[in-house]
Each structure stands twice: as C-alpha cells, then as structure tokens.
PDB file of C-alpha atoms in Angstrom:
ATOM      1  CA  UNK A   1     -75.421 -16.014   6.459  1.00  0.00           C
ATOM      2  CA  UNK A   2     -78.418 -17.273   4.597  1.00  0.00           C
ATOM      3  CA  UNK A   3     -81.411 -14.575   3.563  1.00  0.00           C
ATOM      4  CA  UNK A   4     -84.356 -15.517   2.824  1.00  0.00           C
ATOM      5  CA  UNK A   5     -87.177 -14.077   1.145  1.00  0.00           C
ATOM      6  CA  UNK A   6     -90.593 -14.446   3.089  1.00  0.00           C
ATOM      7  CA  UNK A   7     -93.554 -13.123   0.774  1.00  0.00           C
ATOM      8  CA  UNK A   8     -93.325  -9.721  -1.006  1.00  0.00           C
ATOM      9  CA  UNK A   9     -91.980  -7.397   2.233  1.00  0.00           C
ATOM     10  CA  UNK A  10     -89.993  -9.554   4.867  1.00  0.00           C
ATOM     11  CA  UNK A  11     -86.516 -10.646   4.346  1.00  0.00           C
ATOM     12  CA  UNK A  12     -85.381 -13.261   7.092  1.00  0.00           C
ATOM     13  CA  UNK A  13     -81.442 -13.383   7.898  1.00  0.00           C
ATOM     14  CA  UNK A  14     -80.294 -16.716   9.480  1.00  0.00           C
ATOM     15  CA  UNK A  15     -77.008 -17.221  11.002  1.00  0.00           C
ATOM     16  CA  UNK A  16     -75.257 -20.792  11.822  1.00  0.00           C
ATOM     17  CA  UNK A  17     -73.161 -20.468  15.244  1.00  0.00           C
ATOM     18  CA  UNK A  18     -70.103 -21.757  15.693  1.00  0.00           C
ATOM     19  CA  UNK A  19     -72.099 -24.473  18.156  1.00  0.00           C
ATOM     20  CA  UNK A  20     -74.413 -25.218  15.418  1.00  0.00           C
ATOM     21  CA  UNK A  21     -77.185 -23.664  15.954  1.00  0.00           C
ATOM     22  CA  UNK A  22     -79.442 -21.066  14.194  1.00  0.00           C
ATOM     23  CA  UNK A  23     -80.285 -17.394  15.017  1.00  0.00           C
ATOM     24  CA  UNK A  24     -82.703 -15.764  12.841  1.00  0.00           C
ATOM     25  CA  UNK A  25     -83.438 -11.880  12.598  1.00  0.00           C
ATOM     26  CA  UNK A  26     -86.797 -10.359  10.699  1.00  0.00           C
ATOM     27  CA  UNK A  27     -86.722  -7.714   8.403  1.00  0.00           C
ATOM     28  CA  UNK A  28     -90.163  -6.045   7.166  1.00  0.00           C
ATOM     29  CA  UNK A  29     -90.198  -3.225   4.237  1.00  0.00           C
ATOM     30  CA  UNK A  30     -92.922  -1.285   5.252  1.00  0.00           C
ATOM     31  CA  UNK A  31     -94.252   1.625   3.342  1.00  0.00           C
ATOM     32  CA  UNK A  32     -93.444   4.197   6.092  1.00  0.00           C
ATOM     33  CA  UNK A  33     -90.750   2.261   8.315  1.00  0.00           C
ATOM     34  CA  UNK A  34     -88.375  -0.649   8.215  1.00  0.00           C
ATOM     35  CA  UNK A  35     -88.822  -2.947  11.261  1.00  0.00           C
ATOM     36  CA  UNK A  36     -85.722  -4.710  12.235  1.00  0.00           C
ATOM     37  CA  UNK A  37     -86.923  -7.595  14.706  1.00  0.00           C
ATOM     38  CA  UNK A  38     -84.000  -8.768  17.142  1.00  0.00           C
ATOM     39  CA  UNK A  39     -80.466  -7.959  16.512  1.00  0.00           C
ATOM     40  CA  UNK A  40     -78.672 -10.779  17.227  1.00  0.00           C
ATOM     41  CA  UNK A  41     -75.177 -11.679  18.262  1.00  0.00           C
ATOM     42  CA  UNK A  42     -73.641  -7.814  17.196  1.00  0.00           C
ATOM     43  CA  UNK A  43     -72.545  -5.124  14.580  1.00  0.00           C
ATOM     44  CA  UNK A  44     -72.521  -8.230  12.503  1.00  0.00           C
ATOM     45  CA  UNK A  45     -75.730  -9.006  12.132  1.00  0.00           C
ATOM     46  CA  UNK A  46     -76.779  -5.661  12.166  1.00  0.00           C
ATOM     47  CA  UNK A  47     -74.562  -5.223   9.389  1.00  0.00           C
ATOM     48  CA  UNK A  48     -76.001  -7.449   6.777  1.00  0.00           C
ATOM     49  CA  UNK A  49     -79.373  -5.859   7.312  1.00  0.00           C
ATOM     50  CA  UNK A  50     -78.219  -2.826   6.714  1.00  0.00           C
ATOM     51  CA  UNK A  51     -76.445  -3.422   3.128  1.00  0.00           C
ATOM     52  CA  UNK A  52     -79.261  -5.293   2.047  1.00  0.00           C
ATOM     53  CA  UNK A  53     -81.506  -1.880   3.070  1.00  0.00           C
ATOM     54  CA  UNK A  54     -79.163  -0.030   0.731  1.00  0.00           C
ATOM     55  CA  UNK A  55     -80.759   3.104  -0.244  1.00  0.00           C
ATOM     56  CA  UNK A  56     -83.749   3.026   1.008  1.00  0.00           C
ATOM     57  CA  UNK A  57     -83.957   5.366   3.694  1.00  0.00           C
ATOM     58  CA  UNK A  58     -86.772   5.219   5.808  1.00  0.00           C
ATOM     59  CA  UNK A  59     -86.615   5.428   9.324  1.00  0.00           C
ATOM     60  CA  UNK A  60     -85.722   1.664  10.618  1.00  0.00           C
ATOM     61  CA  UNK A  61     -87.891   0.463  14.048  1.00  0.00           C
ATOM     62  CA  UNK A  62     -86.061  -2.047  15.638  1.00  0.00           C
ATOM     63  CA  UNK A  63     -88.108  -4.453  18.351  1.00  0.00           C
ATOM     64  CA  UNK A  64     -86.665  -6.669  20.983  1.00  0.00           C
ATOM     65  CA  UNK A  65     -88.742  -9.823  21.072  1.00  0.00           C
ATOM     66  CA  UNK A  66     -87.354 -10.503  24.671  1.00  0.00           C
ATOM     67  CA  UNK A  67     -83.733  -9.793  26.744  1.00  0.00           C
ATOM     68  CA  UNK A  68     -81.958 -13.008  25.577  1.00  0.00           C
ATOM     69  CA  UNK A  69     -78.463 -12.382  24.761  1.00  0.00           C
ATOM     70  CA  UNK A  70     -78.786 -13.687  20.922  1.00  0.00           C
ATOM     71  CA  UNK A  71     -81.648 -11.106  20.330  1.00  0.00           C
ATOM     72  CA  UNK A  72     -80.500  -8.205  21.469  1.00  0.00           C
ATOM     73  CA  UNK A  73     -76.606  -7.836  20.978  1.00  0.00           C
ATOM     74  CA  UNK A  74     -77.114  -5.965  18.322  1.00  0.00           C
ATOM     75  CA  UNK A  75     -78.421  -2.889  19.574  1.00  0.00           C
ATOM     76  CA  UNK A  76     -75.433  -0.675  19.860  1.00  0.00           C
ATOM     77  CA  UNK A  77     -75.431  -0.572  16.088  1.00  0.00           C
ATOM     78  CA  UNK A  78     -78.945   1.267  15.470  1.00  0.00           C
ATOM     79  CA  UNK A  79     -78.712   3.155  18.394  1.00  0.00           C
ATOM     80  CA  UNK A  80     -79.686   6.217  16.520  1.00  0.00           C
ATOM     81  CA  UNK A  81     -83.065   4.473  15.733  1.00  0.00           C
ATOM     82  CA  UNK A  82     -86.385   3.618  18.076  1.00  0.00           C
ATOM     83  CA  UNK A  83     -86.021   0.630  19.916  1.00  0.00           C
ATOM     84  CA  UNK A  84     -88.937  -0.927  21.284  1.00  0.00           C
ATOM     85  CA  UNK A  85     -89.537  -3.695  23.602  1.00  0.00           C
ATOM     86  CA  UNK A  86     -91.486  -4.579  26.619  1.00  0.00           C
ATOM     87  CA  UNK A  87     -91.524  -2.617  29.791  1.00  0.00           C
ATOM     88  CA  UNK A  88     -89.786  -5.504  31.483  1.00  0.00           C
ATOM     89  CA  UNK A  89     -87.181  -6.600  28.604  1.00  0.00           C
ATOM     90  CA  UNK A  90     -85.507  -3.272  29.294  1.00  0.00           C
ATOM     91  CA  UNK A  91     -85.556  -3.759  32.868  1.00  0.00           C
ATOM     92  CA  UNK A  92     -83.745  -7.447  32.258  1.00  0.00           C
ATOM     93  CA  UNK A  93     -81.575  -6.304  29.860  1.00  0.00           C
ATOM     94  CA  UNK A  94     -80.077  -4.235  31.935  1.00  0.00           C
ATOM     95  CA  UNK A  95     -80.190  -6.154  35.177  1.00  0.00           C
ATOM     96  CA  UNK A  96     -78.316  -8.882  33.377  1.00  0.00           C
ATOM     97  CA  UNK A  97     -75.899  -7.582  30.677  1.00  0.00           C
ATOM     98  CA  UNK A  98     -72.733  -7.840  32.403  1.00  0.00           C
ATOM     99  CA  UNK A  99     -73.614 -11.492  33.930  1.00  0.00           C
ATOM    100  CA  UNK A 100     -74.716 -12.949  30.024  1.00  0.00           C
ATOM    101  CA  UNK A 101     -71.780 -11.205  28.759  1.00  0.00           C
ATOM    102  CA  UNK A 102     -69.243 -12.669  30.541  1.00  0.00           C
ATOM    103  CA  UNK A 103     -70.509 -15.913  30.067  1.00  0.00           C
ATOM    104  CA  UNK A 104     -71.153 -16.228  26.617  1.00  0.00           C
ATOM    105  CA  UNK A 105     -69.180 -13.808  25.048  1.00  0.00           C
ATOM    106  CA  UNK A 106     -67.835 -16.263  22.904  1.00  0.00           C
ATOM    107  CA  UNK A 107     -70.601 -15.718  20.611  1.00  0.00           C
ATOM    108  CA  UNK A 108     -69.991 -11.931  19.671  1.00  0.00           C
ATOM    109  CA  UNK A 109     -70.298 -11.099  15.706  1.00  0.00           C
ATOM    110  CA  UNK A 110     -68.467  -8.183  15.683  1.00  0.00           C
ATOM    111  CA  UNK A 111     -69.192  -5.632  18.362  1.00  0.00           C
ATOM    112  CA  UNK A 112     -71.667  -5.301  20.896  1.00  0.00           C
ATOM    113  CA  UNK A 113     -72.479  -3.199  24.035  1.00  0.00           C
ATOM    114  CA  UNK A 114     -75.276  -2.832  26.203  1.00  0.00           C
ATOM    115  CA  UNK A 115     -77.778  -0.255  24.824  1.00  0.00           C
ATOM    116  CA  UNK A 116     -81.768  -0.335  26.113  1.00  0.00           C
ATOM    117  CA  UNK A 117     -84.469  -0.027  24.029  1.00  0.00           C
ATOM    118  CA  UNK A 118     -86.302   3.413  24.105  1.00  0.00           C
ATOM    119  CA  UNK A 119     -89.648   3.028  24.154  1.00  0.00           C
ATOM    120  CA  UNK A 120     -91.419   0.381  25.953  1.00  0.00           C
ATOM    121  CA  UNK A 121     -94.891  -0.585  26.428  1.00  0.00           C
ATOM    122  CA  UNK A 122     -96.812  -3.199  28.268  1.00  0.00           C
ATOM    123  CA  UNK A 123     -99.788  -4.904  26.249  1.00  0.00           C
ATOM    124  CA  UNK A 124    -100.209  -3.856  22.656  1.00  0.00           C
ATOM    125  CA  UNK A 125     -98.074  -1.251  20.199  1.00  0.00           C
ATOM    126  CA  UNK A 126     -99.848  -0.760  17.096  1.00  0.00           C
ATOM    127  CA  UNK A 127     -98.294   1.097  13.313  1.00  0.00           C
ATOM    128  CA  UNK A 128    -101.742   1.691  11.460  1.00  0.00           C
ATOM    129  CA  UNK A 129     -99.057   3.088   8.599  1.00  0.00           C
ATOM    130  CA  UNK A 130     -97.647   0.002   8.216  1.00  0.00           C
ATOM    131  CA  UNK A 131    -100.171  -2.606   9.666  1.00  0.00           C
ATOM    132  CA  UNK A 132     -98.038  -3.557  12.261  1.00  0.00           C
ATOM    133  CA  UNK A 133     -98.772  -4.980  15.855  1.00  0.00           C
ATOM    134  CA  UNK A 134     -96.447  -5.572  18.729  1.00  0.00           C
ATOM    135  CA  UNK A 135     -98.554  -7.615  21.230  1.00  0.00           C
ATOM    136  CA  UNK A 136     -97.266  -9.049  24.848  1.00  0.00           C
ATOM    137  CA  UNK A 137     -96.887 -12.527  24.310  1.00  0.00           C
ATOM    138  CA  UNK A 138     -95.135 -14.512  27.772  1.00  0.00           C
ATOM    139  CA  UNK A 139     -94.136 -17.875  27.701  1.00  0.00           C
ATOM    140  CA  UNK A 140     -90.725 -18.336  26.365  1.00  0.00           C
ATOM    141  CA  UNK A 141     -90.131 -15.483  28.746  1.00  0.00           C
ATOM    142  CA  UNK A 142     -91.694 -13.281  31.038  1.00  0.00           C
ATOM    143  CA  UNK A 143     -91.141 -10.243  28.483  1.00  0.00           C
ATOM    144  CA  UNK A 144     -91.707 -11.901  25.316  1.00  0.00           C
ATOM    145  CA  UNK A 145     -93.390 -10.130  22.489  1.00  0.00           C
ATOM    146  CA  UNK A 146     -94.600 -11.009  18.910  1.00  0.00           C
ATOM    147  CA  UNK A 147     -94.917  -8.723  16.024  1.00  0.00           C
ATOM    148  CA  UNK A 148     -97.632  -9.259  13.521  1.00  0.00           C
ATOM    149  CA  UNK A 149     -97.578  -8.428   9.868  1.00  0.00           C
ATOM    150  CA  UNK A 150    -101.298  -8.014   9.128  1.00  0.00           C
ATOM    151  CA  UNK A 151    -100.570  -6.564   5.558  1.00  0.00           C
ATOM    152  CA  UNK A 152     -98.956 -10.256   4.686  1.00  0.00           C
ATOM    153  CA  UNK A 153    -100.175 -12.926   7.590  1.00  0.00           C
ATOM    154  CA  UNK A 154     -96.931 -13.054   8.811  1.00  0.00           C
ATOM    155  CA  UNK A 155     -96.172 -13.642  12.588  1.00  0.00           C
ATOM    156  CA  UNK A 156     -92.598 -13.449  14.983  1.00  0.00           C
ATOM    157  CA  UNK A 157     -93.031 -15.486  17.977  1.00  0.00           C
ATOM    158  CA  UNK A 158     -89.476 -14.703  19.215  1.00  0.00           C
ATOM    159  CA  UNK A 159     -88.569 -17.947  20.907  1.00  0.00           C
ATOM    160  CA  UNK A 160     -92.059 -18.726  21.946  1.00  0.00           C
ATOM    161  CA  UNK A 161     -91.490 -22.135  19.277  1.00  0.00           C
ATOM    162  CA  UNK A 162     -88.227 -24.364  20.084  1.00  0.00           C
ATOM    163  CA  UNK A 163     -85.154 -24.648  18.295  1.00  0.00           C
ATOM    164  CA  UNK A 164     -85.903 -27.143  15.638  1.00  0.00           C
ATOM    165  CA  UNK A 165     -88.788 -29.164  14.273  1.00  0.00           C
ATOM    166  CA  UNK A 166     -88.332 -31.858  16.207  1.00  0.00           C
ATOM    167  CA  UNK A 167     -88.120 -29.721  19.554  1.00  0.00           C
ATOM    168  CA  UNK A 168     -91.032 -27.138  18.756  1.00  0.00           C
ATOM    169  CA  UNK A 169     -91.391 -27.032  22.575  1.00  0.00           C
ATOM    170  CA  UNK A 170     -89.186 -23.902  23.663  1.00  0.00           C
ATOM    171  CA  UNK A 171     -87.459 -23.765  26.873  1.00  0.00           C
ATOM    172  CA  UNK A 172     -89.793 -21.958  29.655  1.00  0.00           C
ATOM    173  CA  UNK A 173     -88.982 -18.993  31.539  1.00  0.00           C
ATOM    174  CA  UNK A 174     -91.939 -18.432  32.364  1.00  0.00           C
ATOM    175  CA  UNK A 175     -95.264 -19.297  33.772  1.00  0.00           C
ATOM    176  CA  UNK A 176     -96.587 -22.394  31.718  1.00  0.00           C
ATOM    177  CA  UNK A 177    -100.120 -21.242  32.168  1.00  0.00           C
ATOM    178  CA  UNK A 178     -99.088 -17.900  30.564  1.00  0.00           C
ATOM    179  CA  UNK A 179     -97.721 -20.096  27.790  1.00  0.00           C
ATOM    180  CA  UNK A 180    -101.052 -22.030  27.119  1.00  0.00           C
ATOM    181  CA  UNK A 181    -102.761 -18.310  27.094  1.00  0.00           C
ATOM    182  CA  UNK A 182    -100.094 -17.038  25.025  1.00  0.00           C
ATOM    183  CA  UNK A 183    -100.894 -20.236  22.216  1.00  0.00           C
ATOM    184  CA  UNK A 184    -104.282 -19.760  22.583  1.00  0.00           C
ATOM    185  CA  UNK A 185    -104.299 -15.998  21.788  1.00  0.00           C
ATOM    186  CA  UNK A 186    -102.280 -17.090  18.571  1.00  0.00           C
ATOM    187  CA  UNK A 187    -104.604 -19.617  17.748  1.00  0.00           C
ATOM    188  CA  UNK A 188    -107.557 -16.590  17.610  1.00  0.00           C
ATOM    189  CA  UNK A 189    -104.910 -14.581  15.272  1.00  0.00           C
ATOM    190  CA  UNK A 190    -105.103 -13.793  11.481  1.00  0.00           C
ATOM    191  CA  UNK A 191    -101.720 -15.083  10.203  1.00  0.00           C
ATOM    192  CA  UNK A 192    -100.441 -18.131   8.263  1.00  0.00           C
ATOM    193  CA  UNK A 193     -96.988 -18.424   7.915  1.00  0.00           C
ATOM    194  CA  UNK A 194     -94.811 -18.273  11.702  1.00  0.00           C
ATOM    195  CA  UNK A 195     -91.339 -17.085  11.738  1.00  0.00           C
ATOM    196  CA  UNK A 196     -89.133 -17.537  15.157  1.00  0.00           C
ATOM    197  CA  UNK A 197     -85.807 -17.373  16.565  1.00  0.00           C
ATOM    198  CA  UNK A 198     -84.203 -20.588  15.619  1.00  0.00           C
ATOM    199  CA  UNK A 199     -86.443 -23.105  13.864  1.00  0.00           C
ATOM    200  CA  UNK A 200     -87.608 -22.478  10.315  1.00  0.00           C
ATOM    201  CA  UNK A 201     -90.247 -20.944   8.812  1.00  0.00           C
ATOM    202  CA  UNK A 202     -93.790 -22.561   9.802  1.00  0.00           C
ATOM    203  CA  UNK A 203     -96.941 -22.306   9.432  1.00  0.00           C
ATOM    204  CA  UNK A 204    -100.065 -21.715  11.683  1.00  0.00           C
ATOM    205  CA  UNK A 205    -100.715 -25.553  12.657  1.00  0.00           C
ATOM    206  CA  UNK A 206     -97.808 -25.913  14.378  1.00  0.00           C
ATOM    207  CA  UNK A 207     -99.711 -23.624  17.246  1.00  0.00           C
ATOM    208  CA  UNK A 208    -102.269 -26.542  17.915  1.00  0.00           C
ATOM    209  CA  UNK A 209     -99.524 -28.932  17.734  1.00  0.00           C
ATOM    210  CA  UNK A 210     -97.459 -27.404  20.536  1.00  0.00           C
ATOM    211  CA  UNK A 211    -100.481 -27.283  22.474  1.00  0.00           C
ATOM    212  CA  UNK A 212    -101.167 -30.734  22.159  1.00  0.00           C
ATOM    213  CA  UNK A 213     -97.925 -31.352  23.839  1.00  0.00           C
ATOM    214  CA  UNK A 214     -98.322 -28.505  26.499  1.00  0.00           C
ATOM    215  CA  UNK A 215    -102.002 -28.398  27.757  1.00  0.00           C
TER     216      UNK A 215
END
C-alpha cells in the first residue's frame, strides 16, 4: 500500500489489485473529527488507516462516496463510528450486497460484511468544526457524493473522474445530463487539487477537460 501525503491534513492510501488496478481511500485530520472517505475492499484497508491514526482519538466520520463494491467493503470495521452517505447509496447497498459479493469476492482484503451507513442525507451535509462539505454530486452514479475540504482546497469526486489519465472519462451510471451539471457545479467550486477513486491526484483543470469531451 502506498500513502501519500496531500497538503498539511489529508493522507491518501492507494492500493494496487491483484488485476492491476488502483483503489484509493481519503483520510482528513480535522481538528474535531477524522473523516475516513470510502473503505475499500475490507478490514484491510480499514486497517492501515487506523495504525496510521495511532493515538489520536477523535471520533472518526466515515463517508460513502457511492455503493460500489471497492468503496464500501470496508464498513464492517468502523461500525462503531457514523457512517454517512446518500439517502440512496444505503438503499443500493443493500439491495445489491449479496449479488456484488458473489461476483467479485475475489477482491476481499481481509474481511468484509454488509453494514449500511447511518446517517444519510439528500443534497448537502455540512461540519462548520472542521470545514467540511458533503454535497450530492450524480454522474458516476446515481448516489454519488463529493466531500470538500474548504480549510485546504481539497476535493473527492469518488469515481466521478476515470481510472487513469488517459481515461479521465468515468464509466456512467447515471444520467449524462446529471453528469454535465455535476462538472459544472465543480467548475463554480473553491478547490485546487482533485483526489478520486482510482486515478491520481489532479488538479482543478482536469474539470474543463472532461467536459470538453462530455458536453
């Protein structure tokens, strides 16, 4: 696992599948919480996070980005914490654990079983403590959310960018018109540096060049 630091107060945790590709996972010291974005394939992952924490013991948040297998495996680990997502990324995770499972089970990092997130919410979720914003964001998926470091300029798309540099384009889910929203709305935002679910750290530019390619 590589881990990476990302400016003064996120740490980002990237882990090469046995297929070859990359899964990243957020972490953001804040002064009142820790916010673990996306959990990945298991205890595992999970794991790391949590040794590189150490000591520090404030309460960790954890946010589901969207119901993807990869992002949310995970969750049985910090079940004792808040786990936030979208109303409807609860509703899919649970509609479709068993079927995901099955299929790509393959990819489990330790151990994983289903377990929803707790509190959900539909357009905007907002830690004043910490500076903090969970905002709905579809495109990538119906559910998809970002998370917004305002303190440092520092964005999570989920998988709202594609896998690689060469493929910034994700996969769609979704409506493609609720895509082009969803870029424009980052476009408006206050951040400079663009962290997602497989590709590498960007920064803001790559916005207008996906929607060169979309629109």
């Amino acid at each position: 696992m590589k881990i990476e630091k990302i400016k003064s107060r996120s740490v980002l945790f990237t882990t090469r599948t046995t297929s070859g590709w990359d899964l990243n996972v957020q972490l953001i010291l804040g002064d009142k919480y820790n916010y673990l974005i996306d959990t990945g394939l298991g205890s595992l992952s999970v794991a790391a996070v949590k040794e590189y924490i150490g000591n520090d013991n404030k309460p960790i948040i954890v946010v589901n980005t969207h119901h993807h297998w990869d992002h949310i495996w995970g969750n049985s680990s910090v079940q004792d914490c808040m786990i936030i997502s979208h109303k409807l990324c609860r509703e899919m995770i649970e509609q479709n654990w068993e079927t995901t499972f099955e299929k790509y089970k393959m990819y489990v990092e330790g151990e994983a079983e289903m377990h929803l997130p707790n509190l959900t919410f539909e357009q905007e979720l907002y830690f004043p403590e910490d500076k903090i914003r969970l905002i709905y964001t579809p495109g990538h998926t119906v559910d998809s959310i970002s998370v917004l470091d305002e303190v440092e300029k520092v964005i999570n798309v989920g998988d709202n960018i594609g896998d690689s540099v060469d493929e910034i384009v994700p996969s769609l889910y979704g409506e493609k018109e609720d895509y082009i929203s969803t870029l424009l709305k980052y476009r408006e935002m206050d951040f400079d540096t663009c962290i997602s679910g497989h590709n590498i750290v960007l920064d803001k530019p790559v916005i207008d060049r996906i929607l060169s390619i979309v629109s």
